[in-house]
Structure formats: structure tokens, C-alpha cells
Short mmCIF file of N, CA and C in Angstrom, two decimals:
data_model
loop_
_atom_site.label_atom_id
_atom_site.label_comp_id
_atom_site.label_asym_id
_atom_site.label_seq_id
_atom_site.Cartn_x
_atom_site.Cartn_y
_atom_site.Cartn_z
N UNK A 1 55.80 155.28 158.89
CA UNK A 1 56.99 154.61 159.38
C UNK A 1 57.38 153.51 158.39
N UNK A 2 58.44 153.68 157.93
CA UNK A 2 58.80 152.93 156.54
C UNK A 2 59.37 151.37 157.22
N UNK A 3 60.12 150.86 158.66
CA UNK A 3 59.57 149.82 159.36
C UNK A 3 58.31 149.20 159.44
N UNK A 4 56.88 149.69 159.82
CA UNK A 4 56.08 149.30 159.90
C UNK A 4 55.42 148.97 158.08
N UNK A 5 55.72 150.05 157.28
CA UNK A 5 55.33 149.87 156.07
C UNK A 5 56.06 147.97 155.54
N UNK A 6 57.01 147.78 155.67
CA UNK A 6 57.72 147.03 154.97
C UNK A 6 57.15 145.67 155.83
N UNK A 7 56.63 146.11 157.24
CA UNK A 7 56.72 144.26 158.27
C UNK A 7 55.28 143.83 157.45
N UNK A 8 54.13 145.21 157.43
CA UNK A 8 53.01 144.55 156.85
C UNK A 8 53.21 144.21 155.52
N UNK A 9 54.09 144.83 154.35
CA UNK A 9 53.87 144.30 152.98
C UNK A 9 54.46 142.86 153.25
N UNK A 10 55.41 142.40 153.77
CA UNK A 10 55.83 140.99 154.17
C UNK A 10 54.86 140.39 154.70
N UNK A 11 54.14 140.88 155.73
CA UNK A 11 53.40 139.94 156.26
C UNK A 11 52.05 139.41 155.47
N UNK A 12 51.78 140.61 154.49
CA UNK A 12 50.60 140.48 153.53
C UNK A 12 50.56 138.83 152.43
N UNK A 13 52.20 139.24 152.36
CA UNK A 13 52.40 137.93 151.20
C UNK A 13 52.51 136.64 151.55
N UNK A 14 51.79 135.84 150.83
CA UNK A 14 51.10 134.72 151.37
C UNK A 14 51.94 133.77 150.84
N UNK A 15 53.32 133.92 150.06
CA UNK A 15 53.83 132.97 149.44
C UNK A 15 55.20 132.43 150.85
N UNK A 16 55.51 133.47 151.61
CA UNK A 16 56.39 133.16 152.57
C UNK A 16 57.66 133.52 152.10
N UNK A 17 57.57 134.77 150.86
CA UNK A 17 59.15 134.90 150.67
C UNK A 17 58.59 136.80 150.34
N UNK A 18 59.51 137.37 150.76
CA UNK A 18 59.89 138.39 150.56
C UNK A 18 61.04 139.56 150.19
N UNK A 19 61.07 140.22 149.33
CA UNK A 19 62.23 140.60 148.42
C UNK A 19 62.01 142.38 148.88
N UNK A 20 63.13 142.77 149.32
CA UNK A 20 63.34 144.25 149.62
C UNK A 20 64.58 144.73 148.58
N UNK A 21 64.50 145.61 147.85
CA UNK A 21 65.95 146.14 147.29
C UNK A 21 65.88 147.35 147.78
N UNK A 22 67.36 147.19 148.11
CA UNK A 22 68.00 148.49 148.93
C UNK A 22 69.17 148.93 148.40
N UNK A 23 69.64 149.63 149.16
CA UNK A 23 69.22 151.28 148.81
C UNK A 23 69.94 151.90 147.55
N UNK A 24 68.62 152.78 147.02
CA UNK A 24 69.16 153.36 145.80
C UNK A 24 69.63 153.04 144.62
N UNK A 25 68.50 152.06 144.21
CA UNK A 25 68.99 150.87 142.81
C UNK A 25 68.77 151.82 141.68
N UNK A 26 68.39 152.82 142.00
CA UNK A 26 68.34 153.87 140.19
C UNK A 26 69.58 154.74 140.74
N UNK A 27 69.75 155.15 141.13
CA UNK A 27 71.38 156.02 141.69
C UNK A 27 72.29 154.84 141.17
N UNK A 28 72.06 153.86 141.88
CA UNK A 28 73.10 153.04 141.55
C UNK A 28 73.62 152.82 139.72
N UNK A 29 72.50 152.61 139.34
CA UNK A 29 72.54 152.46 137.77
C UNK A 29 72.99 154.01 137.62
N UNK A 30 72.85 154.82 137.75
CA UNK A 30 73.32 156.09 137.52
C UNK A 30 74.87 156.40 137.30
N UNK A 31 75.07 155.54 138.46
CA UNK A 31 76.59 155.74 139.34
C UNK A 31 77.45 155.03 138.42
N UNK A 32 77.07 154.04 137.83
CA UNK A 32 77.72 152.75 136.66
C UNK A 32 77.72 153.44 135.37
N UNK A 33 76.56 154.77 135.14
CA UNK A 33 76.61 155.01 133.67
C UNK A 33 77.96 156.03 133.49
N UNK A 34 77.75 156.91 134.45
CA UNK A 34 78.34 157.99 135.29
C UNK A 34 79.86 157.76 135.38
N UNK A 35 79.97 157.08 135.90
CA UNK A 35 80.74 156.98 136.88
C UNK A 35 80.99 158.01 138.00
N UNK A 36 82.27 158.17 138.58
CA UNK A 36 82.13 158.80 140.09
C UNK A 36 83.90 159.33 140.54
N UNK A 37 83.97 160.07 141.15
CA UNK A 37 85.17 160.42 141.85
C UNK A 37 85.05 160.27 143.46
N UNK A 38 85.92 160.41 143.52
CA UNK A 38 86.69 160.71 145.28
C UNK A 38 86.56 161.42 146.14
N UNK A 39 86.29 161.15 147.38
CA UNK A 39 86.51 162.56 148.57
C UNK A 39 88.12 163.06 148.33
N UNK A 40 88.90 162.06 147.52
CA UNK A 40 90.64 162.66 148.03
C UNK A 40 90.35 163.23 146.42
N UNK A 41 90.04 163.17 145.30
CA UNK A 41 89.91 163.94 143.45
C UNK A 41 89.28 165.18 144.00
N UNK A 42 88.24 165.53 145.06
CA UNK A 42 87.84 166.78 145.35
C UNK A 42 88.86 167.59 146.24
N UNK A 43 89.10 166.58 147.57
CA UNK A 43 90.55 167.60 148.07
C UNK A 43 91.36 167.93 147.46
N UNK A 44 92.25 167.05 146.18
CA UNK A 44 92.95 167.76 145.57
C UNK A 44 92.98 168.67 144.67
N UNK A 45 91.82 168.32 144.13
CA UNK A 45 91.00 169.93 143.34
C UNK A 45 90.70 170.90 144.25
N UNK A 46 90.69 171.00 145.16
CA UNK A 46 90.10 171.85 145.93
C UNK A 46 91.77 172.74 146.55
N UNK A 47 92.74 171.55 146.86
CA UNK A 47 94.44 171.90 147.28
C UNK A 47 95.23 172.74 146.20
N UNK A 48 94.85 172.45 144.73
CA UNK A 48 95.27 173.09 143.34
C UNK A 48 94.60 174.05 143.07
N UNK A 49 93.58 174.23 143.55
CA UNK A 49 93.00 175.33 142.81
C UNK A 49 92.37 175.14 141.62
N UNK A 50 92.11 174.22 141.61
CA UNK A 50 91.43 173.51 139.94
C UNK A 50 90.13 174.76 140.11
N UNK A 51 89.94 175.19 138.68
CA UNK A 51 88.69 175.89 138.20
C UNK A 51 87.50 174.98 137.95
N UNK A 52 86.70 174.54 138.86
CA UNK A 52 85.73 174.22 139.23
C UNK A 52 84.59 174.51 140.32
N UNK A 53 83.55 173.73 140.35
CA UNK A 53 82.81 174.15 141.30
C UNK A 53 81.91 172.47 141.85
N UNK A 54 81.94 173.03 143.20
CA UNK A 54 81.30 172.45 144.08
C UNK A 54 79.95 172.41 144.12
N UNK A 55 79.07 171.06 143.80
CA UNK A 55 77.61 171.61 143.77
C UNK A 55 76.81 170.78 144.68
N UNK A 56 76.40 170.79 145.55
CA UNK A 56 75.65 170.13 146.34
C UNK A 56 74.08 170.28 146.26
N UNK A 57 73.52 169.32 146.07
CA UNK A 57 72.32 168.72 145.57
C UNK A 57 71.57 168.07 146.78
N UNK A 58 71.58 168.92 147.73
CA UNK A 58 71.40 168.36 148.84
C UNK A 58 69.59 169.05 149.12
N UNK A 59 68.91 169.29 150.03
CA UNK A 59 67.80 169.82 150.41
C UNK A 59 68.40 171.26 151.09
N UNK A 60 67.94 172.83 150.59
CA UNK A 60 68.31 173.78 151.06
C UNK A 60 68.62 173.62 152.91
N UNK A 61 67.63 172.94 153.60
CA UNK A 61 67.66 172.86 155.00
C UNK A 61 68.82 171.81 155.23
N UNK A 62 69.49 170.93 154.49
CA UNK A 62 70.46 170.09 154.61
C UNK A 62 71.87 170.94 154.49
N UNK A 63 72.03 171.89 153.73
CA UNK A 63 72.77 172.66 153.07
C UNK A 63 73.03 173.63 154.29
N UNK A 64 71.93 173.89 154.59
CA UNK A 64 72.13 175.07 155.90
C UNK A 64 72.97 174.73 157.02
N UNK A 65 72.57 173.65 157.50
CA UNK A 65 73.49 172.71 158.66
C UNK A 65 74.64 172.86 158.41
N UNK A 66 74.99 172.35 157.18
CA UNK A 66 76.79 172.04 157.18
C UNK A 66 76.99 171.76 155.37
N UNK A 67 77.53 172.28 154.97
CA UNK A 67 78.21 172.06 153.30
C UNK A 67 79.24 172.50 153.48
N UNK A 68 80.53 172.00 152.29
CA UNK A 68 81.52 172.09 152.08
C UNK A 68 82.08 173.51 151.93
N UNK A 69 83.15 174.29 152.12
CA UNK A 69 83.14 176.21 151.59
C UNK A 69 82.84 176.07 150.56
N UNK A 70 81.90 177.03 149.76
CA UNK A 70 82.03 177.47 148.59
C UNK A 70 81.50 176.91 147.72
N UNK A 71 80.63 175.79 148.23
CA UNK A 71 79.55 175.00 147.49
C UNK A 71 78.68 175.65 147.22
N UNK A 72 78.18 176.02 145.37
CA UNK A 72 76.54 176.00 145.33
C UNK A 72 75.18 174.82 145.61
N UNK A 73 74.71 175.34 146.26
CA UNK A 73 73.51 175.04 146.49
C UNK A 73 72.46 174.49 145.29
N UNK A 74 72.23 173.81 145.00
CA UNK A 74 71.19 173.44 143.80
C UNK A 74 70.38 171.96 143.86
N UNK A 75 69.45 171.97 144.55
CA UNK A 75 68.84 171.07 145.35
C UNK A 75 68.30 170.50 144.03
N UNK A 76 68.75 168.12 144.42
CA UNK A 76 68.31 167.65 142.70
C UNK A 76 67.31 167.85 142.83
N UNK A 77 66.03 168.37 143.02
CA UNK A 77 64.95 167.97 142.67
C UNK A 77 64.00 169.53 142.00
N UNK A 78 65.45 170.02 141.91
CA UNK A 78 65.53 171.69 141.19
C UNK A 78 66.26 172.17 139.96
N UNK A 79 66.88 170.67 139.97
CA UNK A 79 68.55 170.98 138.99
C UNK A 79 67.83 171.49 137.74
N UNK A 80 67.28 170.37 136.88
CA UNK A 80 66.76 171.39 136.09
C UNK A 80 66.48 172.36 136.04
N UNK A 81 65.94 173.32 136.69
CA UNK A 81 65.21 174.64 136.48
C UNK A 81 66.53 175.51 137.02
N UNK A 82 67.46 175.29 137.87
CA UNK A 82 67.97 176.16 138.41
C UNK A 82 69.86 176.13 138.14
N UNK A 83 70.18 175.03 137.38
CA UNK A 83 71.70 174.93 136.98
C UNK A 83 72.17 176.24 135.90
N UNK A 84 71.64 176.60 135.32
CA UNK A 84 71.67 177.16 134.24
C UNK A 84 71.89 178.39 134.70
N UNK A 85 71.27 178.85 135.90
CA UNK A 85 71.62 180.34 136.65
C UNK A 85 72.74 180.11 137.52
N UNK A 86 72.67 179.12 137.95
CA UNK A 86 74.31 178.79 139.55
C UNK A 86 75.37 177.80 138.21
N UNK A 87 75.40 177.53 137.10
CA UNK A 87 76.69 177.18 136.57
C UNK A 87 76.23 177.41 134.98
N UNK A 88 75.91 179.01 134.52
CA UNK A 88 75.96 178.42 133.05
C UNK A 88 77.06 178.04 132.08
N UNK A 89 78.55 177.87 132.41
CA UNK A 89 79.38 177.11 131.48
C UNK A 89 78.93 175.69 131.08
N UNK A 90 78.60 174.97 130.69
CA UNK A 90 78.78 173.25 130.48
C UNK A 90 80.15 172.44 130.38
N UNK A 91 80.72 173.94 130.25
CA UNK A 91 82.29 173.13 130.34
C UNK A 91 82.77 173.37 131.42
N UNK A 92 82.29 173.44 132.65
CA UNK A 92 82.95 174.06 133.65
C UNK A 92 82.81 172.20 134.25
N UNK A 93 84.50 172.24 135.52
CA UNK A 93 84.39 171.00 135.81
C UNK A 93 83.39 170.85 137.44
N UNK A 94 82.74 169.89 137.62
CA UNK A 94 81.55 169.99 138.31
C UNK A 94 81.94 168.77 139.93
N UNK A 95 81.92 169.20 140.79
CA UNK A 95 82.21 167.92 141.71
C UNK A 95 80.73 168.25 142.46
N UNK A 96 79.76 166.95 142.36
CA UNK A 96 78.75 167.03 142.73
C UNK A 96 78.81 166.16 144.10
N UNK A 97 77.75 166.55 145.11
CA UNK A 97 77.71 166.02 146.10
C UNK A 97 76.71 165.97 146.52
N UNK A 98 76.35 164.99 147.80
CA UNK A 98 74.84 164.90 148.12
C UNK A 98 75.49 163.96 149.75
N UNK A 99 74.52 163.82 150.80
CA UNK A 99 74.29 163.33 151.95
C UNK A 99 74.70 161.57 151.71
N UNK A 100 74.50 160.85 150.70
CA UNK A 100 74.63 159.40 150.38
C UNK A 100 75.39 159.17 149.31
N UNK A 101 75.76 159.98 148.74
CA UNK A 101 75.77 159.77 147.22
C UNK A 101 74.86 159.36 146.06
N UNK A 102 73.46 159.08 146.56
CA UNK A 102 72.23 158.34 145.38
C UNK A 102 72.14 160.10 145.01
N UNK A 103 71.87 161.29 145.28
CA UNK A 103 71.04 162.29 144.68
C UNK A 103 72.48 162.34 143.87
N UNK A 104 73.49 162.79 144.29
CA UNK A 104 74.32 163.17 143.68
C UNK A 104 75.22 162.30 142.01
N UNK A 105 75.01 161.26 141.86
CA UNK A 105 74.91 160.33 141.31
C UNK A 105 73.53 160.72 140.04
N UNK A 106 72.56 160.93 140.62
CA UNK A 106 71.35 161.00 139.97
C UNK A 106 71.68 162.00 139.17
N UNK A 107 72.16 163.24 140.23
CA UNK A 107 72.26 165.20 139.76
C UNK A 107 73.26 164.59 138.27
N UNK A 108 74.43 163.90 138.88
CA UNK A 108 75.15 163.95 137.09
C UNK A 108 74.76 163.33 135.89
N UNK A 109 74.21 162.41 136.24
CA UNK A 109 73.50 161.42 135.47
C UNK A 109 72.55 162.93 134.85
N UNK A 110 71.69 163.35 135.11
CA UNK A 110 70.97 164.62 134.39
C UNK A 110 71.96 165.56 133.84
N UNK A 111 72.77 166.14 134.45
CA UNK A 111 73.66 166.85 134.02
C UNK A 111 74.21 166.72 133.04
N UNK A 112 75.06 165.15 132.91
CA UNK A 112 75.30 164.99 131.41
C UNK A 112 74.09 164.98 130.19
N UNK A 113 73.10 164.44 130.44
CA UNK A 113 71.93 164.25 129.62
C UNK A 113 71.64 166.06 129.42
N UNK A 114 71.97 167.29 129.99
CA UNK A 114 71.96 168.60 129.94
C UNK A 114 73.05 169.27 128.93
N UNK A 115 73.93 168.21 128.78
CA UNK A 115 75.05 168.89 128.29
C UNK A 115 76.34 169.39 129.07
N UNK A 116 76.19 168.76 130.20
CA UNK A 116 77.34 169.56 131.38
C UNK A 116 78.32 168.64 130.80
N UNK A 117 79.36 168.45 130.51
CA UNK A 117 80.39 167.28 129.92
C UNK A 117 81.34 167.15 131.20
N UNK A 118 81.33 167.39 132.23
CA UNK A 118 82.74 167.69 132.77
C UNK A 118 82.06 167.47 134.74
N UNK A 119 81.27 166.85 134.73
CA UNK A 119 80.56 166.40 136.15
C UNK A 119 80.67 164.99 136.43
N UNK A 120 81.02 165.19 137.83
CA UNK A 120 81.05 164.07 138.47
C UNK A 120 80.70 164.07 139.70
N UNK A 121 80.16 162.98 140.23
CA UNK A 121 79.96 162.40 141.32
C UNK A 121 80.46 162.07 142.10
N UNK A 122 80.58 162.93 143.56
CA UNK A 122 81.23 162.20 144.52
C UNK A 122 80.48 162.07 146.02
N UNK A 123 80.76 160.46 146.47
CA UNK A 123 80.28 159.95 147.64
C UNK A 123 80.91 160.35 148.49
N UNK A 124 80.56 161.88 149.03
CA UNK A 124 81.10 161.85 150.25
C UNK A 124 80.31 161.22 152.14
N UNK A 125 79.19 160.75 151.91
CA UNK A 125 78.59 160.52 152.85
C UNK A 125 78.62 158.70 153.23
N UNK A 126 78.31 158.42 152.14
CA UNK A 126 78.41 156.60 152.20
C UNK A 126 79.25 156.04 151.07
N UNK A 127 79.29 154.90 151.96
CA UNK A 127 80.77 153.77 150.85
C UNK A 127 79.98 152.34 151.28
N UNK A 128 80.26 151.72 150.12
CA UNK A 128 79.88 150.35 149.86
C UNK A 128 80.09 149.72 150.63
N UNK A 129 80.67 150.13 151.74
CA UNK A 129 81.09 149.34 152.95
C UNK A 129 80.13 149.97 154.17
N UNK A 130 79.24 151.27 154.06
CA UNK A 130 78.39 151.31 155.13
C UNK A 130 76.86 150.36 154.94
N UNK A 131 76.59 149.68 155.79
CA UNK A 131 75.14 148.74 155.58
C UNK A 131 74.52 148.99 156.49
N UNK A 132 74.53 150.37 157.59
CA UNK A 132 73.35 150.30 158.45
C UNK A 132 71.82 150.78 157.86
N UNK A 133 71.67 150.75 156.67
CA UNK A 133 70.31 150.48 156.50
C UNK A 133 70.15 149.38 155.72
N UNK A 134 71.02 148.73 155.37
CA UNK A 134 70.82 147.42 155.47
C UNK A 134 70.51 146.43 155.91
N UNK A 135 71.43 146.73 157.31
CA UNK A 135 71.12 145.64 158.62
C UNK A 135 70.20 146.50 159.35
N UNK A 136 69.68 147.30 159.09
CA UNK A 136 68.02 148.15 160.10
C UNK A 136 67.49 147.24 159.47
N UNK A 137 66.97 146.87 157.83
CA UNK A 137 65.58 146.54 157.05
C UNK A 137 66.30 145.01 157.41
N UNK A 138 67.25 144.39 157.30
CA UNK A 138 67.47 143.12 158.01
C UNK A 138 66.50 142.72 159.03
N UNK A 139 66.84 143.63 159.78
CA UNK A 139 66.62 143.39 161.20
C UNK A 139 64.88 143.43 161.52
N UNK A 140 64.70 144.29 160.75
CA UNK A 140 62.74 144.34 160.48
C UNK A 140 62.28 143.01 160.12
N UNK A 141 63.07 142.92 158.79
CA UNK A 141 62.38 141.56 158.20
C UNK A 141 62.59 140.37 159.08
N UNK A 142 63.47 140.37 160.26
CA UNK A 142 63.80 138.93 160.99
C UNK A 142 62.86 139.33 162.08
N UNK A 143 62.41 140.08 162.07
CA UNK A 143 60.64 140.20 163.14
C UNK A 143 59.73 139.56 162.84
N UNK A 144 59.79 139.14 160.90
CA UNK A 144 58.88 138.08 160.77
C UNK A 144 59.26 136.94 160.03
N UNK A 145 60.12 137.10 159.39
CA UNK A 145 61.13 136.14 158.97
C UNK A 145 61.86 135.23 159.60
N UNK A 146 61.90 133.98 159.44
CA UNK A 146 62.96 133.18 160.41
C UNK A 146 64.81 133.76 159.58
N UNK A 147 64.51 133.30 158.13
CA UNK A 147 65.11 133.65 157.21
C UNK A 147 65.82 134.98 156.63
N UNK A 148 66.83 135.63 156.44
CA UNK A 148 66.68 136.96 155.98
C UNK A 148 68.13 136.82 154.77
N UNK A 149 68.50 136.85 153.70
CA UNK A 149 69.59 136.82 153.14
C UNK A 149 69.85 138.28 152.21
N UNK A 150 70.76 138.75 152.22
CA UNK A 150 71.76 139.67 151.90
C UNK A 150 72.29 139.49 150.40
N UNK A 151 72.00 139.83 149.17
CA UNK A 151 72.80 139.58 148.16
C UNK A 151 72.91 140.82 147.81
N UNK A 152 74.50 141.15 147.91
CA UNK A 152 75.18 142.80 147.52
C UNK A 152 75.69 142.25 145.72
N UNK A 153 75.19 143.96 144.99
CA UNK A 153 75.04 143.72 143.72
C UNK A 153 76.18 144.38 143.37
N UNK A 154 77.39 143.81 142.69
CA UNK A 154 78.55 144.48 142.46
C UNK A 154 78.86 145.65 141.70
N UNK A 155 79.53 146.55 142.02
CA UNK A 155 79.80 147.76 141.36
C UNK A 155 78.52 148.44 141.53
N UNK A 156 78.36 148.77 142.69
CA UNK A 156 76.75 149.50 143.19
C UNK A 156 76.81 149.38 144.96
N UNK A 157 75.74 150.50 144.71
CA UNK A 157 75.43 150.85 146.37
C UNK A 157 74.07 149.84 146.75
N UNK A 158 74.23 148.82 146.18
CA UNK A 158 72.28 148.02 146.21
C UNK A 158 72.82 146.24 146.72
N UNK A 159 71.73 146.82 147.45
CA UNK A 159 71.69 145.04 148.21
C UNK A 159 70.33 144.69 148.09
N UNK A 160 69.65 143.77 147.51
CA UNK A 160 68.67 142.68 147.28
C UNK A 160 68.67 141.49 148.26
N UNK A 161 67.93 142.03 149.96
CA UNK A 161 67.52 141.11 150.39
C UNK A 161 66.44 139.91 150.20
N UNK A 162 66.44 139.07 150.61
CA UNK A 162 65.23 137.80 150.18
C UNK A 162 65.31 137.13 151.74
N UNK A 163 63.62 137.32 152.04
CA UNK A 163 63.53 137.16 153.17
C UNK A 163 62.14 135.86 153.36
N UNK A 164 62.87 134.74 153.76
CA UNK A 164 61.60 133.81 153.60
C UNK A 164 61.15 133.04 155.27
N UNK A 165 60.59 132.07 154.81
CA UNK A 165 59.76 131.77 156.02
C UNK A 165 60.84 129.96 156.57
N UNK A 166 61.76 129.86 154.87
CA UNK A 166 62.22 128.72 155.48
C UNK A 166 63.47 128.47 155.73
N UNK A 167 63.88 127.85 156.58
CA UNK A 167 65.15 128.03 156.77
C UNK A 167 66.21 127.66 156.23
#
């Protein structure tokens, strides 16, 4: 239980301050090298007919539930081994997707480093404006914390709480 994991590493530290970074600080750097597109750059590729493809980088059992029409399947933690059979153009244009946007972010970030020139990232699940796991690990740390502060890191999906004992 990643709650219980986080109350004891706080409670372990004897200095009375505790530092959580959340969520997805290597996606995030990803997302900045990267950059990223739109849920509305995919509808309208998707309204035109743009020659591209949909790739979702999601977990096959995530994929099963619910994906976009016509999305391949290419789970990141496969991309390597398996892009090369579900998209061998590199010039083909790529709208990647994932449940948060951190895998998907990650998937292009590799992709370009592959040679794909023409991929991008898009957040269709979270926006810099959702913080409920933000305010969940908040809310943990004020179980032992009197203290809990919030510093959101600009141009990123990452918040660097600091959680101390004084007020």
C-alpha cells in the first residue's frame, strides 16, 4: 500500500521534514524535451483523415477495456521490441497515448531517440489541472504532518510536496 509505504518513510525521518515528488517527474522531463499535442490535434487528425496512426502505450488489459478506434496497441514497456512490427515507417505521423499521459510522453521520448521523427504525445487522461493524487499523498502526509506544502513545477505534470513538523 503505497499510503502506508510513504506515512512510515515520513515517520522514519528524524529531521521532521519530508519531501514527496509527484507525479511523474521523468515523464515530465520527457514531456519538455518532447513536447506534446492535444485531445482537439488528434480529433482533427482523426476528422481529416490525416495518414497517421494511433498508438496507445497503455497495458494490453488497459487497452482491452476501452481504446480509441483503430489504435495500435504497443504497451511502453514493449515499445522497443515491438514498434518496428505495428509501425515500420519512421516517417509515419504518430499520436501517442497512454491513461495519464507520463507512459505516453515517455513512449515518444524513446521513439524519437528510435528514429520515429514525426511522434507525439498526447494527454488524453490528465491535465495540469487534475491533483487528485496530489491531494490523496497531501492528505497522507497531514496524518503525520501538522505542515504539508504544495510546490507545482512549471511546464510539467510534477508537484514537490514538503511536509514538515512546523508550522
Amino acid at each position: 500500500d503505497v499510503t502506508q509505504v510513504i506515512v512510515e518513510f515520513c515517520r522514519e525521518r528524524g529531521d521532521g521534514l519530508c519531501h514527496v515528488f509527484v507525479p511523474h517527474a521523468t515523464a515530465g522531463v520527457a514531456l519538455m524535451e518532447t513536447g506534446s499535442g492535444s485531445e482537439s490535434d488528434l480529433k482533427d487528425a482523426i476528422e481529416s483523415k490525416e495518414d497517421m496512426v494511433i498508438l496507445d502505450v497503455r497495458n494490453l488489459d488497459e487497452y482491452d477495456v476501452a481504446h480509441i478506434p483503430n489504435a495500435v496497441n504497443v504497451p511502453r514497456g514493449l515499445l522497443e521490441f515491438n514498434i518496428w512490427t505495428a509501425v515500420p515507417d519512421t516517417d509515419k505521423k504518430l499520436y501517442v497515448y497512454c491513461k495519464t499521459g507520463a507512459r505516453a510522453a515517455l513512449a515518444t521520448k524513446q521513439l524519437n531517440e528510435l528514429g520515429y521523427k514525426n511522434a507525439v504525445a498526447i494527454n488524453v487522461g490528465r491535465t495540469n489541472t487534475d491533483r487528485r493524487l496530489v491531494d490523496a499523498l497531501t492528505a497522507t502526509l497531514l496524518r503525520v504532518f501538522p505542515t504539508v506544502h504544495a510546490l507545482d513545477v512549471p511546464r510539467s505534470f510534477n508537484t514537490v510536496l514538503v511536509a514538515t513538523m512546523q508550522p
